[in-house]
CSV table of C-alpha atoms in Angstrom, one decimal:
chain,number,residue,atom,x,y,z
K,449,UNK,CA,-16.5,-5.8,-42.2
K,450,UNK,CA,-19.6,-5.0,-44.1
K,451,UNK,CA,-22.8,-3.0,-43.1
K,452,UNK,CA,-24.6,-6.5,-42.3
K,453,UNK,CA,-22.1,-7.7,-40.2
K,454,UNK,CA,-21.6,-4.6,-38.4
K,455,UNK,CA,-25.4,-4.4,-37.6
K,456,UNK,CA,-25.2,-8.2,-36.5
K,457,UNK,CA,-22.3,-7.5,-34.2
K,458,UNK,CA,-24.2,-4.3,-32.6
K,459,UNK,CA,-27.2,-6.4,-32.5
K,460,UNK,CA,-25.9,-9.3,-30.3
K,461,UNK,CA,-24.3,-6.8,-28.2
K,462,UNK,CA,-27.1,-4.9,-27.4
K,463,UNK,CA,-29.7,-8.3,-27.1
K,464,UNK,CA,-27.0,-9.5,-24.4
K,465,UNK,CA,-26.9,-5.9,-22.2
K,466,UNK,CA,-30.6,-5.9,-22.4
K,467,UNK,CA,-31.0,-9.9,-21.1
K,468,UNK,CA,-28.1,-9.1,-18.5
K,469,UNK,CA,-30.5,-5.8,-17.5
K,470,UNK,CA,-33.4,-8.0,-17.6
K,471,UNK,CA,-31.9,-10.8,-15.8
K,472,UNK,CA,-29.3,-9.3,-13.1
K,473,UNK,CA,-28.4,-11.1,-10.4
K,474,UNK,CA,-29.6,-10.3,-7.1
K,475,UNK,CA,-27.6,-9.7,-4.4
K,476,UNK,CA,-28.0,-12.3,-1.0
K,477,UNK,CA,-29.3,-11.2,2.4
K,478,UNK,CA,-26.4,-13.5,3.8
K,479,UNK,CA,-23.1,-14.7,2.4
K,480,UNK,CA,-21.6,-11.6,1.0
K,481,UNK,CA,-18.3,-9.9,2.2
K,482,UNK,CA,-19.6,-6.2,1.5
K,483,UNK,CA,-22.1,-5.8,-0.5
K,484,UNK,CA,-22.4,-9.4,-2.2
K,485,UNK,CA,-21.7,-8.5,-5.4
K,486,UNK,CA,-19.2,-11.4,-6.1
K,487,UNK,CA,-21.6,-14.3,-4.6
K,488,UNK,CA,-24.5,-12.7,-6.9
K,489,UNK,CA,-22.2,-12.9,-9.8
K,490,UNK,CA,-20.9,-16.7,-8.6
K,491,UNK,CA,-24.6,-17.9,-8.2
K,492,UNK,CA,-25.9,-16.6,-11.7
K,493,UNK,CA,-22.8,-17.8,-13.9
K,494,UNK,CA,-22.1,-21.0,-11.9
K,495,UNK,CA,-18.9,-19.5,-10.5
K,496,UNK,CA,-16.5,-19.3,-7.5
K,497,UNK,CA,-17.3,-16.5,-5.6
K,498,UNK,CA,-13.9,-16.0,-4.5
K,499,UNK,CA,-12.2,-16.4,-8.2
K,500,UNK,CA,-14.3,-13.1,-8.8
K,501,UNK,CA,-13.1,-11.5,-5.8
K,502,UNK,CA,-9.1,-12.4,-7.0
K,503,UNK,CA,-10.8,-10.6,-10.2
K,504,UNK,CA,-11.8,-7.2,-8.6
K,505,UNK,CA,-8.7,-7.0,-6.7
K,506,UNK,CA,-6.5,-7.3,-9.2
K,507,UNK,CA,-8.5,-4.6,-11.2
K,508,UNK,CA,-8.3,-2.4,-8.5
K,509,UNK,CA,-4.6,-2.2,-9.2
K,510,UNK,CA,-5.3,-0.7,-12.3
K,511,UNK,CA,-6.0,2.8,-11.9
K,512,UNK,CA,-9.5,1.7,-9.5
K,513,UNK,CA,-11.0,0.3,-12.1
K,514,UNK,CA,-12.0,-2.9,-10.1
K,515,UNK,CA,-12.8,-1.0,-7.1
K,516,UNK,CA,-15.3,1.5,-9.5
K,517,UNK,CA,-16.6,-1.4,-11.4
K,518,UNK,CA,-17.7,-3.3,-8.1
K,519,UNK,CA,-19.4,-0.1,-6.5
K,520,UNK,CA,-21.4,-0.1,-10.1
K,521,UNK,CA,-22.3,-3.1,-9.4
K,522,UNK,CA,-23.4,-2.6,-5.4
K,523,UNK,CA,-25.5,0.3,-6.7
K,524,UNK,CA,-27.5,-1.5,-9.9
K,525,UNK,CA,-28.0,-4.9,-8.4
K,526,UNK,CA,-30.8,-5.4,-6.4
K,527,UNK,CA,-31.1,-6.7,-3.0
K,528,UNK,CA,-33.1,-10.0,-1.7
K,529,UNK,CA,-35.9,-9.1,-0.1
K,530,UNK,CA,-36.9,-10.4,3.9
K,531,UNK,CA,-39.0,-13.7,3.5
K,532,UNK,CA,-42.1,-11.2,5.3
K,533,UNK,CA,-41.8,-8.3,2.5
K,534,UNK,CA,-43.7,-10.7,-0.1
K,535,UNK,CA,-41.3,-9.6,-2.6
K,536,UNK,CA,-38.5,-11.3,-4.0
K,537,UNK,CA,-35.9,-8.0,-4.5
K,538,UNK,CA,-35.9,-4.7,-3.6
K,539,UNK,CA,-33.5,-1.4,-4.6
K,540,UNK,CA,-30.2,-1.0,-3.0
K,541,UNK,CA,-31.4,1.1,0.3
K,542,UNK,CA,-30.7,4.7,0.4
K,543,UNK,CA,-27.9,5.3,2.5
K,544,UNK,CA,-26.1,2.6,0.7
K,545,UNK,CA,-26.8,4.6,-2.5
K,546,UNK,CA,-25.1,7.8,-1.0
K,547,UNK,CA,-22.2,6.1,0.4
K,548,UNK,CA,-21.6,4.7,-3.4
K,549,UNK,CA,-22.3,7.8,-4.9
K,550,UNK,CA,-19.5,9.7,-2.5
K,551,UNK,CA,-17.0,6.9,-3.5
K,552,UNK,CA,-17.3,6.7,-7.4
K,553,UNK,CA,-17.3,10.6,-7.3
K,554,UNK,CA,-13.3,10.9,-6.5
K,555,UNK,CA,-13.0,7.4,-8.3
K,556,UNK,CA,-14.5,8.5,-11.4
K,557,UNK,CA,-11.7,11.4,-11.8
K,558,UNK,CA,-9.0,9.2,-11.1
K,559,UNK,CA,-9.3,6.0,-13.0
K,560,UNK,CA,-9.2,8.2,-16.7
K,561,UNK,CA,-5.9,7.1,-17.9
K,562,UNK,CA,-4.1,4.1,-19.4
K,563,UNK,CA,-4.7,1.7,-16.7
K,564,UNK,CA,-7.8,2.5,-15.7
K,565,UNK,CA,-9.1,2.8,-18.9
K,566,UNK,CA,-7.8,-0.9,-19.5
K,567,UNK,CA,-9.1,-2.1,-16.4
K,568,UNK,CA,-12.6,-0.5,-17.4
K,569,UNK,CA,-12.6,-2.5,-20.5
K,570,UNK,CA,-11.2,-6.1,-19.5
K,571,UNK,CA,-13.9,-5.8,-16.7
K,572,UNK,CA,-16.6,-4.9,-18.9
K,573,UNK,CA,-15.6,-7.6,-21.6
K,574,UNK,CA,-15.2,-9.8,-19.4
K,575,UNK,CA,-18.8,-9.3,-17.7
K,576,UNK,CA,-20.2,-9.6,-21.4
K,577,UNK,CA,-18.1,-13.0,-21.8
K,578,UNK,CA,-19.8,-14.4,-19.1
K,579,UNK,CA,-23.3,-13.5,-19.8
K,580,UNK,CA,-22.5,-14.5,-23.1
K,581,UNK,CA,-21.6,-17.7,-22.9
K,582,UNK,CA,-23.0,-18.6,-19.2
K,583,UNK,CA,-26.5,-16.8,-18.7
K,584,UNK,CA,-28.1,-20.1,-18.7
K,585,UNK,CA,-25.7,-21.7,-15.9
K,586,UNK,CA,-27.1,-21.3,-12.6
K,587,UNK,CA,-25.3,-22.9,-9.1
K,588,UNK,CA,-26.5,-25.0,-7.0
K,589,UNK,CA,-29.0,-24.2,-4.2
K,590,UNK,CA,-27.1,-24.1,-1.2
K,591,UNK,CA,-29.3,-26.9,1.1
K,592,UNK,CA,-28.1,-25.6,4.4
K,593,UNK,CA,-30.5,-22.9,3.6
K,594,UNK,CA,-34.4,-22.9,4.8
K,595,UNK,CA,-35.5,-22.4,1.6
K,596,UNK,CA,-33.7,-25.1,0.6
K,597,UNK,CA,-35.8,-27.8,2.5
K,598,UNK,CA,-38.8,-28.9,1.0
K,599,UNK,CA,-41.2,-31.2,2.0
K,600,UNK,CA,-43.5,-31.4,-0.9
K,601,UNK,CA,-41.6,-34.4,-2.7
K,602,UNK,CA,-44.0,-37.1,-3.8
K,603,UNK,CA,-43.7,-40.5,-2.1
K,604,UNK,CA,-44.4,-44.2,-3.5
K,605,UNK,CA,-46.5,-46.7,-2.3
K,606,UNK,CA,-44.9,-48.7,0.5
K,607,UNK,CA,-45.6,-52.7,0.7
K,608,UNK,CA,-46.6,-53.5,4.6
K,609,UNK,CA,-46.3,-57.0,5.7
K,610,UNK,CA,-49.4,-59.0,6.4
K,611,UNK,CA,-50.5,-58.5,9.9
K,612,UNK,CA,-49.0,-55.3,10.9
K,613,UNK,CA,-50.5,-52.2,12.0
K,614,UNK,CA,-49.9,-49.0,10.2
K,615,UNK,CA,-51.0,-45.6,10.1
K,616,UNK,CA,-54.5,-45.2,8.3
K,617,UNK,CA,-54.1,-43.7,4.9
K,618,UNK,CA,-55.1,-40.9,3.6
K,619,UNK,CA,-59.1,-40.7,1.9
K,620,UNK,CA,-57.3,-40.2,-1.1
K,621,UNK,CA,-55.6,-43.6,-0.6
K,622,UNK,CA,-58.4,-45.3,0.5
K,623,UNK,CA,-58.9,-47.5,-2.7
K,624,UNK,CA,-57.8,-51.1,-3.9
K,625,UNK,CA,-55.5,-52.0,-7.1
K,626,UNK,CA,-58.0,-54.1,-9.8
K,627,UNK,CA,-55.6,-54.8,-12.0
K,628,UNK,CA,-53.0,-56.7,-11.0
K,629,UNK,CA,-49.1,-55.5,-12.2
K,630,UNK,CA,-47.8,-57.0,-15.5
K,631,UNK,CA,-45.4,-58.8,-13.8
K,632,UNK,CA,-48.2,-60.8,-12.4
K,633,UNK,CA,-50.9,-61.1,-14.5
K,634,UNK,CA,-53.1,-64.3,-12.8
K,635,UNK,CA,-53.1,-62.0,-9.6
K,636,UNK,CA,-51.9,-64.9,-7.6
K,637,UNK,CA,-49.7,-62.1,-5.0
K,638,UNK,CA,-53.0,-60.2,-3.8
K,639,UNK,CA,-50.4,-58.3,-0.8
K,640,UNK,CA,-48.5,-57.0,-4.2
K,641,UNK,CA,-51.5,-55.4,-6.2
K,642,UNK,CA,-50.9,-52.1,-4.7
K,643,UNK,CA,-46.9,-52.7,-5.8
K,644,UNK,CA,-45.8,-50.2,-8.5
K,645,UNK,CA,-44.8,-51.3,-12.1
K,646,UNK,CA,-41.2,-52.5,-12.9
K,647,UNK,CA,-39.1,-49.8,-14.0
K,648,UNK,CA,-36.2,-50.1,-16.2
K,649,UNK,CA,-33.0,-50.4,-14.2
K,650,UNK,CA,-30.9,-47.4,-13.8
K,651,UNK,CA,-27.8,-46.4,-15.4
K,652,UNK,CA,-25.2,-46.7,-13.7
K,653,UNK,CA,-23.6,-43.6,-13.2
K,654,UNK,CA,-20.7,-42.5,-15.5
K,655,UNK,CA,-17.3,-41.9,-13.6
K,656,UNK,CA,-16.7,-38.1,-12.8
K,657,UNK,CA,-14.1,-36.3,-15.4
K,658,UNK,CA,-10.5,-35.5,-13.3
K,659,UNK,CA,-10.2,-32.1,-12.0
K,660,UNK,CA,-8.7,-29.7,-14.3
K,661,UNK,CA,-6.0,-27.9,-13.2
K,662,UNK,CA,-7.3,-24.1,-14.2
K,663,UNK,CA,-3.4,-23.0,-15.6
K,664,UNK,CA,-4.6,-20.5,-17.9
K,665,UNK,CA,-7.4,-18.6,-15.5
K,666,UNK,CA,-4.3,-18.7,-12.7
K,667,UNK,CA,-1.7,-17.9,-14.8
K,668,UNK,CA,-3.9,-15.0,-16.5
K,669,UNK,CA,-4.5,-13.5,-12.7
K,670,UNK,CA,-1.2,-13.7,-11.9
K,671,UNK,CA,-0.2,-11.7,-15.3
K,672,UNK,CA,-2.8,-9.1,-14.5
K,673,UNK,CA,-1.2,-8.5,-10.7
K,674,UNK,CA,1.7,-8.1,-12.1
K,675,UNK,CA,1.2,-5.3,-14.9
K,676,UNK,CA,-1.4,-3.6,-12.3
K,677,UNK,CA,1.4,-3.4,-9.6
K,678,UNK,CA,3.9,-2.4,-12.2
K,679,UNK,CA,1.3,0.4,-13.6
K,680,UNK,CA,0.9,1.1,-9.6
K,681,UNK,CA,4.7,1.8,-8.5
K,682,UNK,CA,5.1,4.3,-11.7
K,683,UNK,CA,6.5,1.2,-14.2
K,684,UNK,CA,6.1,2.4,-18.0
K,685,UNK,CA,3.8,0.8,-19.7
K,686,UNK,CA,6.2,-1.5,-21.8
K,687,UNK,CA,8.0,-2.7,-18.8
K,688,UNK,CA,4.8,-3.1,-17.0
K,689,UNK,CA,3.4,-5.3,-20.0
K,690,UNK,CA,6.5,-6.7,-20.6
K,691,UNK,CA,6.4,-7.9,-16.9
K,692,UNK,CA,2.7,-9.3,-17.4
K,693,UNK,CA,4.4,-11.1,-20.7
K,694,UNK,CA,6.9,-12.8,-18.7
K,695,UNK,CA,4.6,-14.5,-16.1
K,696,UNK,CA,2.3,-15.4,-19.3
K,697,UNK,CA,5.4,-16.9,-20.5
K,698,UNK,CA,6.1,-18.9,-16.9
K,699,UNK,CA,2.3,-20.5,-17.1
K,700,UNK,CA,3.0,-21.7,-20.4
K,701,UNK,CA,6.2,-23.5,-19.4
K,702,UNK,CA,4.4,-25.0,-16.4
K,703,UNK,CA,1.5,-25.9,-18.4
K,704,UNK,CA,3.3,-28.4,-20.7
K,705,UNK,CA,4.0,-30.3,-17.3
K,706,UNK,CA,0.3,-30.0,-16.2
K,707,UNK,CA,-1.6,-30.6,-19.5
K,708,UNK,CA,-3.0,-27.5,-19.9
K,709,UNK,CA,-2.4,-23.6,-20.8
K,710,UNK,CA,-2.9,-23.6,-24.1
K,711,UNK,CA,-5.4,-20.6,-24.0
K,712,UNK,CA,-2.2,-18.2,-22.7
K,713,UNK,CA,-1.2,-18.2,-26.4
K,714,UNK,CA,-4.2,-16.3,-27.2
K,715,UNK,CA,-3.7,-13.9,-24.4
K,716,UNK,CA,0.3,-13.6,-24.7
K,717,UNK,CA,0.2,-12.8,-28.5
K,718,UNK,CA,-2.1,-9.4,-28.4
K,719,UNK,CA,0.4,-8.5,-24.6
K,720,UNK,CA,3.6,-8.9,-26.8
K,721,UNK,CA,2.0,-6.8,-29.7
K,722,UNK,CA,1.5,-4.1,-26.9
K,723,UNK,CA,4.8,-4.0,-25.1
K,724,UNK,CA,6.5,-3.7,-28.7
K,725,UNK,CA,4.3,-0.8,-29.7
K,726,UNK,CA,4.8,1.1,-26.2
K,727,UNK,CA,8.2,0.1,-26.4
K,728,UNK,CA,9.3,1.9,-30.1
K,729,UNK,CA,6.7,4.9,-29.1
K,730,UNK,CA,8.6,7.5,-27.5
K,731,UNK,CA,8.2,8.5,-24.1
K,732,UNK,CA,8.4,12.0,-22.0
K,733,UNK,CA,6.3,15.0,-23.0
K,734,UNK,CA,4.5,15.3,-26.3
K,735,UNK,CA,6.1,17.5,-28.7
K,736,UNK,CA,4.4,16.9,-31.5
K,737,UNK,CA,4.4,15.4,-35.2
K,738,UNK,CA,6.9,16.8,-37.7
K,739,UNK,CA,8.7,16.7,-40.8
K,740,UNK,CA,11.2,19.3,-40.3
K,741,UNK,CA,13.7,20.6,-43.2
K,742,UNK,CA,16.2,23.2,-42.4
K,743,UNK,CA,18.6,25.2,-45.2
K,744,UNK,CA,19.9,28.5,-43.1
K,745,UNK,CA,22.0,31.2,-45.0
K,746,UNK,CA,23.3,33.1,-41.9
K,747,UNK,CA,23.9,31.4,-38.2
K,748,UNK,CA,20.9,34.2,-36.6
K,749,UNK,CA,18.6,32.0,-38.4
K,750,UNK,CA,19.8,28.8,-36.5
K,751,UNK,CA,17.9,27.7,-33.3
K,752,UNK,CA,19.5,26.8,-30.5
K,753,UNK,CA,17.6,23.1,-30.6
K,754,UNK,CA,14.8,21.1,-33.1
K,755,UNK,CA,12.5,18.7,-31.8
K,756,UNK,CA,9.8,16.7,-32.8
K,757,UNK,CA,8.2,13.7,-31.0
K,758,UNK,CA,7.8,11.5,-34.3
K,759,UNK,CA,8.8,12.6,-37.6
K,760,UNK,CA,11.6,13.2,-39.3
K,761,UNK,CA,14.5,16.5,-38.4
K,762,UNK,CA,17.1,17.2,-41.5
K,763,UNK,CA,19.4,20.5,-41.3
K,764,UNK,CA,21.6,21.6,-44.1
K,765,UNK,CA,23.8,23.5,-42.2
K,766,UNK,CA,26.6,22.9,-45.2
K,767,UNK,CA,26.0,26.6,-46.5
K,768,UNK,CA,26.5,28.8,-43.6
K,769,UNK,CA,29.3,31.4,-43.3
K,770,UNK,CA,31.1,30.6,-40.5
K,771,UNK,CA,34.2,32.9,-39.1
K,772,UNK,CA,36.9,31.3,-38.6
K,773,UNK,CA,37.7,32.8,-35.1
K,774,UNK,CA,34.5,33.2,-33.8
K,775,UNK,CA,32.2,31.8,-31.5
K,776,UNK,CA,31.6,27.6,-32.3
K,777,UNK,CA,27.7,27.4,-33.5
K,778,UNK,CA,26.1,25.0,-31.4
K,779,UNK,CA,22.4,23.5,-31.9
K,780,UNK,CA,20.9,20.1,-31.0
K,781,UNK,CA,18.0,18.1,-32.2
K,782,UNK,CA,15.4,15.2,-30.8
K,783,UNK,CA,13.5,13.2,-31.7
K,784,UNK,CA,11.2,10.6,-30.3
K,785,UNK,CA,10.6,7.9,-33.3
K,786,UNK,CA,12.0,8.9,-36.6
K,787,UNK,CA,15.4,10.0,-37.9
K,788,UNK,CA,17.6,12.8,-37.7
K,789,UNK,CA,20.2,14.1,-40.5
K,790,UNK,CA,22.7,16.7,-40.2
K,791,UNK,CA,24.7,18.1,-43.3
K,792,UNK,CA,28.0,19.9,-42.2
K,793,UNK,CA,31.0,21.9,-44.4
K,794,UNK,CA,33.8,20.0,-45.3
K,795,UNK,CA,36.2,21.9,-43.9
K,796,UNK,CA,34.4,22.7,-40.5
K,797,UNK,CA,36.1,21.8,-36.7
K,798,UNK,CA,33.1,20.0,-35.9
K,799,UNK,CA,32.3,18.0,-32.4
K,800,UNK,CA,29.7,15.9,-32.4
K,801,UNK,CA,27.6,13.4,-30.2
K,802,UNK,CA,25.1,10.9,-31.8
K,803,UNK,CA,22.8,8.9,-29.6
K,804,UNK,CA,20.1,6.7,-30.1
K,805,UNK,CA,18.1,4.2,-27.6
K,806,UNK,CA,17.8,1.6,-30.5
K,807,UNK,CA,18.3,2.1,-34.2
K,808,UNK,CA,21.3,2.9,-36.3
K,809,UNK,CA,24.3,6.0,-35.9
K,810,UNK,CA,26.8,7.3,-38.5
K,811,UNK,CA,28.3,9.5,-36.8
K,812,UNK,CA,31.4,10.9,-39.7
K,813,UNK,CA,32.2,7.6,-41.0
K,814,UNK,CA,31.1,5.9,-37.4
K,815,UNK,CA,28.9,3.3,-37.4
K,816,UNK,CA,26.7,1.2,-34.9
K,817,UNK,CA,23.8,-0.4,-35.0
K,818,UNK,CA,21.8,-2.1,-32.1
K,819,UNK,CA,20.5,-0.7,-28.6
K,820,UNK,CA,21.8,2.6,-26.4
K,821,UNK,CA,24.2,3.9,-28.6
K,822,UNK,CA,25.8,6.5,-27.9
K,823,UNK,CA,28.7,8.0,-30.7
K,824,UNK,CA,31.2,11.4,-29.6
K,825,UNK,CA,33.6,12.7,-32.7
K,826,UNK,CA,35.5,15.4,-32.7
K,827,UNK,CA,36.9,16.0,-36.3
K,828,UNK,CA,39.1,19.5,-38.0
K,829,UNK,CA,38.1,18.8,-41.4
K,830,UNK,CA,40.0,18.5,-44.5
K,831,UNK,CA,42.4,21.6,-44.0
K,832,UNK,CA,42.9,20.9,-40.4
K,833,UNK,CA,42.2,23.8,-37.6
K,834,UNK,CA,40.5,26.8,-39.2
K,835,UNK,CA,36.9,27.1,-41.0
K,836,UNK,CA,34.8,28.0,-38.4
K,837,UNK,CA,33.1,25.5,-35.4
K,838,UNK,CA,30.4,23.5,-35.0
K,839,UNK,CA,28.8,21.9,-31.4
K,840,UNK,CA,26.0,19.2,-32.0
K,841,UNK,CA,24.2,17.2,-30.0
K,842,UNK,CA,21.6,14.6,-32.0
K,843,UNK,CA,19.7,12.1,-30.3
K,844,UNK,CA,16.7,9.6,-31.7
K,845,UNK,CA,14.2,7.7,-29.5
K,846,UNK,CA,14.1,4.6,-32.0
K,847,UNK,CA,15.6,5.7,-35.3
K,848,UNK,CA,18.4,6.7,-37.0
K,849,UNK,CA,21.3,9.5,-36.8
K,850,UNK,CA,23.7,10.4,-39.5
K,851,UNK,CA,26.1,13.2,-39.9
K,852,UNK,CA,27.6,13.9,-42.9
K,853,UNK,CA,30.2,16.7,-44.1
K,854,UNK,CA,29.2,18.4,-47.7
């Protein structure tokens, strides 16, 4: 991306937070569950209060960010004002203010990791989606509502029969028609001057579209309540995602039947990308990023275990003096995504276990490729018993393990 395009891109963001500041919805005195934030949001975008509601709960399974993203939203919007203020909003009151301020205080400590961070931003991008491509949508005025009922709607010229009494009309009214209507130009109808003109006859209204089944905006919810409950009972992330992945999957199936869906593709593809990447990355504590290359001369400088979180562990352990009737040397090494390669004596008494969660072993002349494998040798050597021993234990996260003798 060049400089102009990046300045465009900032640009557009910036022109929609500044229109959505400028043009916020305000929150109703009446027909809000707590706070109104969802029938605010539903009246300015022209959307179902309750599908936004389905959208804040399910992001509050994701580390609070719904709940913290709806109290942001109780705080900044304002309120409508009382028909007798003369105003048509007002701030969010005071004690409203505290009571949000105490709430996103132990929230705003708690929804800083992986799932909270993602909630954070699919809420946010999704806010700027809406305003994005719906600021100008507005719903309908609810006409149970006083406001709703007007009286000021102009009314046309009514033709009384000869001989009946009616109301007098207004001063304004008071006047007669001199030119009689085009559809009567000798003026023989005198009762009709006052008639209006023909208009032209109106259309005749086009047959509503069928109601679209909304497969992809269920199907999406659904995926989202899954992963959030996964990321909720302590799931890792790849199994959580992988969870959300399947019920994408399970819309797409049922939206061949329905006619619809097709937008899951978009949203399956990047979920996929993500349970793979969490899925080869290795898990448990951080131990760091390494390229480790070992070559002892004596066993002191041997440590008891390598490990390395990614990267790469290789110990030439082929020129070390071993006695033949002493203690076995034992060491082990792990590592999270890379490889691990062990170079031993020829005629060593060697025992051996190479293990690997997916990847490749060789494991003296053993070999397997595939998922949880797991290799045990126990080999003398070319001399048989005698030459020293050696205990290893070598294990990859995704990777590969081999063992070779010198």
């Amino acid at each position: 991306m060049n400089e102009s395009s990046k300045s465009s891109a900032l640009g557009g963001i910036e022109d929609t937070a500044r229109d959505f500041w400028a043009t916020r919805p305000v929150r109703p005195r009446e027909g809000g569950k707590i706070g109104g934030v969802c029938v605010a949001l539903g009246r300015r975008y022209g959307v179902d209060p309750v599908l936004l509601r389905v959208a804040f709960a399910v992001g509050a399974f994701y580390g609070g960010a719904g709940l913290l993203l709806y109290l942001l939203g109780w705080l900044v919007l304002p309120k409508e004002a009382e028909a007798s203020d003369g105003r048509a909003h007002r701030p969010t009151s005071t004690p409203v203010v505290v009571f949000i301020l105490c709430m996103l205080l132990p929230l705003s400590f708690i929804v800083w990791d992986f799932a909270g961070l993602l909630g954070l931003l699919a809420g946010v991008t999704g806010l700027y989606l809406l305003h994005r491509h719906r600021s100008e949508k507005q719903a309908a005025v609810d006409t149970s509502s006083p406001q709703a009922t007007t009286t000021d709607a102009p009314t046309g010229h009514t033709w009384v029969y000869p001989g009946t009494r009616t109301a007098e009309p207004e001063p304004e009214e008071q006047f007669e028609r001199r030119d009689p209507p085009a559809w009567d130009p000798l003026g023989a109808a005198p009762f009709a001057w006052d008639l209006p003109e023909p208009g032209a006859p109106e259309p005749e209204p086009e047959p509503e579209p069928p109601v679209r089944r909304s497969v992809t905006l269920v199907t999406v919810g659904l995926a989202m309540l899954a992963g959030g409950v996964g990321f909720a009972v302590g799931m890792a992330p790849a199994a959580a995602l992988a969870t959300a992945l399947g019920v994408l999957g399970l819309g797409m199936v049922a939206g061949a039947f329905l006619r619809g869906g097709r937008g899951l593709i978009g949203f399956a593809v990047p979920v996929a990308v993500l349970a793979v990447a969490f899925s080869l990355l290795p898990t448990g504590p951080w131990r760091g990023v390494s390229d480790t290359v070992v070559e002892p001369t004596t066993v002191q400088e041997v440590r008891p275990s390598y490990e390395a979180s990614v990267g790469n562990i290789e110990l030439h352990l082929d020129g070390l003096p071993l006695s033949p009737d002493g203690a076995p040397l034992r060491t082990s090494a792990n590592v999270g995504l890379g490889n691990i390669s062990v170079y031993v004596p020829e005629n060593v008494d060697l025992q051996v276990t190479c293990s690997a969660d997916r990847g490749h072993v060789d494991c003296l002349g053993s070999e397997r490729g595939g998922r949880d494998l797991r290799e045990s040798a126990e080999d003398l050597g070319a001399d048989g018993p005698g030459g020293g021993r050696m205990n290893l234990e070598l294990e990859v996260g995704t990777g590969n393990v081999e063992v070779h003798r010198v």
